[in-house]
XYZ file of C-alpha atoms in Angstrom:
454
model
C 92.352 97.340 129.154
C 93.388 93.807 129.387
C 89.682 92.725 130.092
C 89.158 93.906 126.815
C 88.052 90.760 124.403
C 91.281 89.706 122.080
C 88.716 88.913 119.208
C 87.475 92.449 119.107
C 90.582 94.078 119.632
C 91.644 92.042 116.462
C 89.400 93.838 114.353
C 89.646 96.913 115.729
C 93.320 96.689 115.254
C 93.154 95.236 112.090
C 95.361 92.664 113.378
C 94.992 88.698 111.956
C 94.476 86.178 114.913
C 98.048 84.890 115.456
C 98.165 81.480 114.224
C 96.184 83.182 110.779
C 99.356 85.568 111.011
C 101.986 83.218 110.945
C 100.674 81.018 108.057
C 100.374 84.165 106.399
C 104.717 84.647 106.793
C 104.820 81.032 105.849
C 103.072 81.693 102.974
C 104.984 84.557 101.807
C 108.290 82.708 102.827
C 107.187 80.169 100.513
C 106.310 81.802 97.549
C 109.991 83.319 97.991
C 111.712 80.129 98.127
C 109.468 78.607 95.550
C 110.182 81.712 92.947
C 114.306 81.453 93.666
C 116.461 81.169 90.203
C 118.311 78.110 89.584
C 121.481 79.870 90.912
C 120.288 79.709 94.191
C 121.457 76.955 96.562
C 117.441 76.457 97.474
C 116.241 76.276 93.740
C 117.224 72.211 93.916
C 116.804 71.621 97.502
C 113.083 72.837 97.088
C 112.191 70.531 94.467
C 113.822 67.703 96.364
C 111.535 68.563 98.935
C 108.666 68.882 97.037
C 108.967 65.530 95.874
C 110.058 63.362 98.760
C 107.940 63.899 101.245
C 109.403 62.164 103.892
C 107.663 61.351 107.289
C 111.010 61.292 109.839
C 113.065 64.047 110.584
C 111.353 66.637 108.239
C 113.124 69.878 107.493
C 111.460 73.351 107.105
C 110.996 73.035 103.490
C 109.223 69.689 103.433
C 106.452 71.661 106.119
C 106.098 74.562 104.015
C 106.061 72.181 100.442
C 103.750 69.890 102.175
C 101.546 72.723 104.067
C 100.912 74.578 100.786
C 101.115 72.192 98.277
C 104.099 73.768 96.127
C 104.647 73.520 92.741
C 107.589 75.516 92.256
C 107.556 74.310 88.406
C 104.317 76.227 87.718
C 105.661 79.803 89.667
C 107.383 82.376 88.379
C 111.310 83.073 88.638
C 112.458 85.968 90.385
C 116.047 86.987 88.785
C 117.778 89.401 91.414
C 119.959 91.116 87.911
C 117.394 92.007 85.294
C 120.070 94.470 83.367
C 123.368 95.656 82.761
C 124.241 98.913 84.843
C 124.924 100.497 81.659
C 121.475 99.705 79.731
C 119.407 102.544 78.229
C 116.128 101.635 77.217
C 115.360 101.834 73.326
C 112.041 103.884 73.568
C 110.662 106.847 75.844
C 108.137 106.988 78.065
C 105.386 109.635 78.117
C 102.234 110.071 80.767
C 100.143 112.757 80.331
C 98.877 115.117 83.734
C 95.376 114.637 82.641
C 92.955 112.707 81.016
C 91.889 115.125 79.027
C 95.502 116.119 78.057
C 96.250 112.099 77.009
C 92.995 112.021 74.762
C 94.170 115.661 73.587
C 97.611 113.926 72.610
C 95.982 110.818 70.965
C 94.113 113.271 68.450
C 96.849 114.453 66.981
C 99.379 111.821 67.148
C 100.677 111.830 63.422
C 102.764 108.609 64.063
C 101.989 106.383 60.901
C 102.329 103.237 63.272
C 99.726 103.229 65.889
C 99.151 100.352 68.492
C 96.767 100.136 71.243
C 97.069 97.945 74.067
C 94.850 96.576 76.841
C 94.447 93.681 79.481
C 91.354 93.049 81.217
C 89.993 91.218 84.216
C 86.361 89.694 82.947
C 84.579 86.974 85.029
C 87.331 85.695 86.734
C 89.596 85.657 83.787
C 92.280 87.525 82.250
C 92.833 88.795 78.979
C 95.112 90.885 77.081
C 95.093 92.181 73.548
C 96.797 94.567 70.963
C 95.472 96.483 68.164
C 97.726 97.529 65.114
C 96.590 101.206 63.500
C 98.090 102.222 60.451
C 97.298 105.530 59.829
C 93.077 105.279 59.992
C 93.004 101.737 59.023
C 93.027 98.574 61.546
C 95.319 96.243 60.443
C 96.699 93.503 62.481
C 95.253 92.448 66.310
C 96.598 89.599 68.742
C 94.449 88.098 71.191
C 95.903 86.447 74.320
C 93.972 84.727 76.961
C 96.177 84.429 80.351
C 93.584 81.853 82.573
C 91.714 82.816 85.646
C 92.620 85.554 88.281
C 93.447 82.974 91.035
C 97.064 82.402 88.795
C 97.042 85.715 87.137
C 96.547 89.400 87.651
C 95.437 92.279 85.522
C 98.224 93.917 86.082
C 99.985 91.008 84.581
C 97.239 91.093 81.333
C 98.494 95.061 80.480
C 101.896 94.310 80.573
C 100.854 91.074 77.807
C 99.229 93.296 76.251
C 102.051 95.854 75.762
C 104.216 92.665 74.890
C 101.736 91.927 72.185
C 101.929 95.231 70.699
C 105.689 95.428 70.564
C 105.386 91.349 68.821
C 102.789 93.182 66.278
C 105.437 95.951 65.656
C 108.466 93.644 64.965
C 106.723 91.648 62.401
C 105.934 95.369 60.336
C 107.632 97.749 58.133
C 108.209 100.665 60.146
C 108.212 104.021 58.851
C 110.295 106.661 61.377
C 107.696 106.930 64.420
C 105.891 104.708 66.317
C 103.725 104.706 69.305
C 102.221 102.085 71.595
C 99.285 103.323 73.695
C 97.764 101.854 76.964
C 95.345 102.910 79.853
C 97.868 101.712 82.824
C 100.197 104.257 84.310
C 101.487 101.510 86.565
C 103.001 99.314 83.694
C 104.539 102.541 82.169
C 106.341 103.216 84.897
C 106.906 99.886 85.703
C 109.158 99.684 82.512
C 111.744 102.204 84.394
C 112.042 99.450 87.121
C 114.856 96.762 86.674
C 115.186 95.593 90.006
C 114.128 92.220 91.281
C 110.184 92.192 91.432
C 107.174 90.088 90.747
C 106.286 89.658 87.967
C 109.614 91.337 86.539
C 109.490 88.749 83.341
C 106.935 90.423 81.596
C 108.833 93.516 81.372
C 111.693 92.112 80.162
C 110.176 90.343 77.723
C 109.299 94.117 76.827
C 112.434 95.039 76.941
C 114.023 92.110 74.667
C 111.189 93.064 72.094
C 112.002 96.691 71.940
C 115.956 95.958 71.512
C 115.173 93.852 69.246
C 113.135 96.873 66.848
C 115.934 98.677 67.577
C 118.208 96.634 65.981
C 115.659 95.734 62.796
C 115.674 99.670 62.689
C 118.945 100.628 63.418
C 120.085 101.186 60.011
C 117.008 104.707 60.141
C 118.189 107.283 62.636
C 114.919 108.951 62.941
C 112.599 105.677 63.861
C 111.614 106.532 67.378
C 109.114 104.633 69.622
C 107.182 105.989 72.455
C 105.293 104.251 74.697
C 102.519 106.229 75.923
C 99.497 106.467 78.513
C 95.948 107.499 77.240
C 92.671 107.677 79.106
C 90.804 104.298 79.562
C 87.047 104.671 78.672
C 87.212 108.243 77.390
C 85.615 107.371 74.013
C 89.084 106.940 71.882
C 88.241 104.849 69.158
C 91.840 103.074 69.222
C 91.666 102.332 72.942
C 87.847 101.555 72.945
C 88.423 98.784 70.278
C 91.072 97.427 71.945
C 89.409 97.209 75.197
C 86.421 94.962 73.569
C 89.454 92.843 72.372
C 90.931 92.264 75.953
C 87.258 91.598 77.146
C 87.457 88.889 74.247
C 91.009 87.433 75.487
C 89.836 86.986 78.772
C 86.794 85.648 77.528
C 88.863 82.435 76.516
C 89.913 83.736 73.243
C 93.317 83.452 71.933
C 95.451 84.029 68.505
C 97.691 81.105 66.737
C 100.040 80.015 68.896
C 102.535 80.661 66.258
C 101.745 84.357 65.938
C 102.315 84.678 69.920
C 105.350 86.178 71.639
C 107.235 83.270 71.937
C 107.374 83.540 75.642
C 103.310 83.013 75.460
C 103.402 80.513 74.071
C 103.499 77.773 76.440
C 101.752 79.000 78.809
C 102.518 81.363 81.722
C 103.348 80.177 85.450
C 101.360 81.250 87.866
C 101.598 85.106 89.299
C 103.273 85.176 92.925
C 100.584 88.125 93.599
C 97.919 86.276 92.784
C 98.868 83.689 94.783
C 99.629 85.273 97.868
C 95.728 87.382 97.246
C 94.451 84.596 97.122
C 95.658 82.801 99.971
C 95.136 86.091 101.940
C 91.835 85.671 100.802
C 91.298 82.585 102.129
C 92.571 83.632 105.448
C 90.487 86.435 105.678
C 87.102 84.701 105.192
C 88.315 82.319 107.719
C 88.647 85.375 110.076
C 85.683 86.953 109.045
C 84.154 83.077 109.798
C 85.221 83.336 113.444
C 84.443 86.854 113.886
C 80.660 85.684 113.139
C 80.837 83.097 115.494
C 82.051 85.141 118.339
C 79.864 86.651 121.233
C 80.793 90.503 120.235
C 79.570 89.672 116.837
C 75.889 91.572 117.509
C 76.847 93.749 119.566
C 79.612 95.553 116.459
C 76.960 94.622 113.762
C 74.676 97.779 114.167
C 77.422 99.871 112.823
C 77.098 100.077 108.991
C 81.277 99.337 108.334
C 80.844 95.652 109.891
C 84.208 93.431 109.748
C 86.394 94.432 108.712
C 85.829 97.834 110.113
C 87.104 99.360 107.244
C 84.741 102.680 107.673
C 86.319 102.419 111.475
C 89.563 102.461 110.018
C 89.579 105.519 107.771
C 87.151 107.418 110.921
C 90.195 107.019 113.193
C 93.523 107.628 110.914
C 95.845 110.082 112.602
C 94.603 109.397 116.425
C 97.429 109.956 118.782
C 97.822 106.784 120.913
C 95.856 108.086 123.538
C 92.876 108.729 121.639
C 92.439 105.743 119.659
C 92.924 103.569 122.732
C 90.294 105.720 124.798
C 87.879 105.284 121.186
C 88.823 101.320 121.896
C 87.910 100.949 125.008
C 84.787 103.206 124.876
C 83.459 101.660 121.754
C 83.911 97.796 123.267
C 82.693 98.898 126.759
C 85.776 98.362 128.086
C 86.534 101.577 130.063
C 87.771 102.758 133.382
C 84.570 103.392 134.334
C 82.877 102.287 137.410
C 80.324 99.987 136.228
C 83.607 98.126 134.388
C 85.824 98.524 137.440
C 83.579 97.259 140.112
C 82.973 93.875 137.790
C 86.704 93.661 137.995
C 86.920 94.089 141.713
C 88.817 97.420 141.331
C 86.312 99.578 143.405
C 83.748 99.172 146.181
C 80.510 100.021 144.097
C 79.577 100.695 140.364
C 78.017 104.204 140.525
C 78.649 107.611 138.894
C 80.447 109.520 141.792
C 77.814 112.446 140.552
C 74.131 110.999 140.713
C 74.711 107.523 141.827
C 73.166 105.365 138.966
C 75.689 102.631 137.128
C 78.719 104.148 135.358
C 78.468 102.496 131.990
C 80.092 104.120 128.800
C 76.080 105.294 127.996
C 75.788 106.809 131.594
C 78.958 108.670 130.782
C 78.084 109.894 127.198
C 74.586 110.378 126.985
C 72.716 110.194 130.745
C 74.808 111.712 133.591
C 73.154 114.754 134.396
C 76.647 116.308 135.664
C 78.117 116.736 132.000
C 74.453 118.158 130.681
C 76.215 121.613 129.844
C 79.464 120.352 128.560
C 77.174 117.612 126.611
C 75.255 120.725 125.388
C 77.827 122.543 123.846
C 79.588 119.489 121.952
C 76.571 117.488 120.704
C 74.660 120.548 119.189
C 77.435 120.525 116.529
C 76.113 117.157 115.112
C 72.052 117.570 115.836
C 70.281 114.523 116.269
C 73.489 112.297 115.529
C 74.375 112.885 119.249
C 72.204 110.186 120.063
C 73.710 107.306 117.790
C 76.098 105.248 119.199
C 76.876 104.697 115.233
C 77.415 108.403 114.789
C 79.489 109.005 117.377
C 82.121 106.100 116.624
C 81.461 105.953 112.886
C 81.783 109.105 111.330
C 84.837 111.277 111.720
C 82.725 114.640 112.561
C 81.115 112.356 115.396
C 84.662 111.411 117.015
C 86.074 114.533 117.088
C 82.647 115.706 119.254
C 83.085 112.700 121.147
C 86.345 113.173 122.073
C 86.399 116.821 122.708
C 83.174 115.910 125.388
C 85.192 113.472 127.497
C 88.119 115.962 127.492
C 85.642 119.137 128.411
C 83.788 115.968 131.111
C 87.335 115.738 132.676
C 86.015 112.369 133.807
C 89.257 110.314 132.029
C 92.098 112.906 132.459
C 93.749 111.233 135.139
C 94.649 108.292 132.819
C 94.565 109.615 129.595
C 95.567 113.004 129.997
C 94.415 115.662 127.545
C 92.157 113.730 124.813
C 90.642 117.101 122.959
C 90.657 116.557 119.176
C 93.044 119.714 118.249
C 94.837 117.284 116.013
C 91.629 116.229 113.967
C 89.858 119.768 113.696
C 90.540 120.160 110.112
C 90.137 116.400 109.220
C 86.594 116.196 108.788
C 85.193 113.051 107.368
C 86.419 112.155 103.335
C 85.325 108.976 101.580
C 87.128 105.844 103.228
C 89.387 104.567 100.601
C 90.323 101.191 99.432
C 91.425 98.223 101.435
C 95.168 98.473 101.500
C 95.851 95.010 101.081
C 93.733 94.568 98.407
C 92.261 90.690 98.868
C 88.796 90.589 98.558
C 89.136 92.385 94.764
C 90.761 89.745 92.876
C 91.336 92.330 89.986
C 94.684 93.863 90.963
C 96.332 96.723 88.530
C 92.822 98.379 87.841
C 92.793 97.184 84.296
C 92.027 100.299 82.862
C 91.721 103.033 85.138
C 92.908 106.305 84.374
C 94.918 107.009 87.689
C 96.517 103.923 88.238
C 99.429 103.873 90.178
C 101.738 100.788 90.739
């Protein structure tokens, strides 16, 4: 209803306040123009305006340099052409369809040349690391310690890590087979990709490395090198010692400079994703700031999933319109109900048009003595949850009762029309998942997870 409070419907929503919105875009839009190659008629133009700040007549790009303090020096490059049409990449690709399959794999991998990789998120750094096997025997490691999370992500710190490993095998003797082994799907498949993307340079720093084995070994038709995904934290000794490593990169610890990647060397710029988290970050504690301060605050913070509603979120996936706007308006009080109505001058009195006390969105779900039987038959299904406002609007098996009662009450047909929960039936409530977006976990590309996906 347009009574309803814009603050709550925000959050129910999951909708930023505006102005939060649009320095969100002009965020983003900056990061874009900041990451442009030099090709690009903006590349110069930026800089210009990074560094004249001028006070009259100020163009778009002086308010977004100024606004966000750019640096487009110290951010990445986004090429739009990574490769030739024609390329074919000079290794394979493998990913195992279980965890137990990968570590079954590892076992008896009779490569001669074994390298582990790993990258790691620790304490607000990141890490990466390699580990060079021959046969039984460790032999060579690099260490490589990226900075904190706020510039880089450990998504970023696997595919270093993977870089490292192919630097370790270019400076060996190479017998026919090779393997490099990491616990990131995302970064495997990541190395299929060669459109524009963030982060892109790492993988084609992967891809330089790897053509240039393939030269070194062109002159032996049966070298082969596989890149391959095994099981973080399954207990392989290869992976397990190269994990410790990464913890140790990102723990500030880093190899000669000289026996880096030479694209390490200097330094990396700072990640575009970690940037934008971060800023989205920002933005969100600043909503999450205001949502405290507002008037609805108490009355939403009995429910256990308190802002951002992420618990509310996952309850109410696959609504139809109708029903998550009646769940809306029920759950902030705002409902065409005669209590409601009569504060809005709609209707003569507030009462129930059954026993004459206030209808309130209680009166309707829990007190008027005209539903009893219909309330009966719905509520038995979740026992004494019937009686918790959190219940009802915070599990999924709740909703579904709630929403079949008003449909069976008949009370809201009129304007919603038929409410009943024959969509949801065999939906019943699953663990909420993840925030989509991702900000308030600094640690983006899982770092080690099994099932990572990009």
């Amino acid at each position: 209803m347009r009574s309803s409070p814009t603050d709550a419907l925000e959050v129910h929503a999951k909708l930023m306040p505006v102005d939060l919105q649009l320095q969100k875009i002009c965020h983003r839009a900056a990061m874009r123009i900041a990451a442009l190659p030099a090709a690009h008629p903006l590349h110069k133009r930026i800089r210009w305006c990074v560094t004249h700040d001028v006070r009259r007549h100020r163009s778009p790009l002086h308010n977004l340099a100024s606004l966000f303090r750019l640096n487009p020096d110290d951010i990445e490059t986004i090429d739009p052409v990574r490769q030739l049409p024609t390329y074919q990449r000079p290794f394979s690709t493998y990913i195992a369809e279980t965890r137990q399959e990968s570590l079954d794999d590892d076992a008896v991998n009779n490569a001669h040349i074994r390298v582990y990789t790993d990258g790691s998120g620790y304490r607000g750094q990141a890490g990466a690391a390699a580990v060079l096997y021959k046969g039984n025997a460790r032999l060579k490691m690099l260490h490589y310690h990226l900075g904190p999370l706020t510039r880089n992500t450990t998504f970023e710190a696997e595919a270093v890590g993977v870089a490292l490993g192919l630097h370790l095998l270019t400076r060996a003797v190479l017998p026919q087979k090779s393997t490099v082994a990491l616990d990131n799907q995302g970064v495997i498949q990541s190395t299929h990709i060669y459109r524009q993307r963030q982060s892109h340079y790492h993988f084609d720093a992967i891809h330089a490395q790897a053509r240039r084995l393939a030269r070194k070994e062109r002159a032996r038709p049966a070298f082969s090198l596989t890149i391959a995904w095994i099981s973080g934290h399954s207990g392989a000794d290869g992976n397990e010692a190269v994990d410790k490593a990464a913890k140790a990169a990102a723990g500030g610890l880093s190899s000669r400079r000289k026996d880096l990647p030479s694209y390490l060397r200097d330094g990396l710029p700072a990640s575009i994703s970690a940037l934008k988290q971060v800023h989205n970050a920002r933005l969100r504690a600043e909503w999450k700031e205001r949502w405290s301060r507002s008037p609805r605050f108490r009355k939403y913070d009995i429910f256990e999933d308190s802002f951002p509603f992420q618990g509310f979120h996952h309850v109410t996936r696959g609504l139809t319109r109708k029903q998550f706007s009646l769940t809306i308006q029920l759950r902030t009080g705002h409902a065409p109900l005669n209590k409601h109505l009569h504060r809005l001058q709609v209707v003569d009195d507030p009462y129930c048009p059954h026993c004459r006390q206030e209808e309130t969105v209680r009166h309707l779900i829990h007190d008027c003595r005209h539903y009893n039987d219909a309330r009966h038959d719905r509520f038995a299904a979740i026992g004494r949850d019937s009686h918790s406002t959190e219940a009802l609007f915070g599990t999924r098996d709740g909703l579904i009762v709630l929403l079949q009662y008003v449909a069976d009450t008949g009370r809201l047909t009129l304007i919603f029309g038929d409410v009943s929960p024959s969509n949801l039936i065999d939906d019943r409530d699953d663990p909420p998942q993840a925030d989509d977006e991702g900000i308030h976990d600094l640690d983006w590309g899982g770092g080690g997870d099994p099932n990572a996906t990009p």
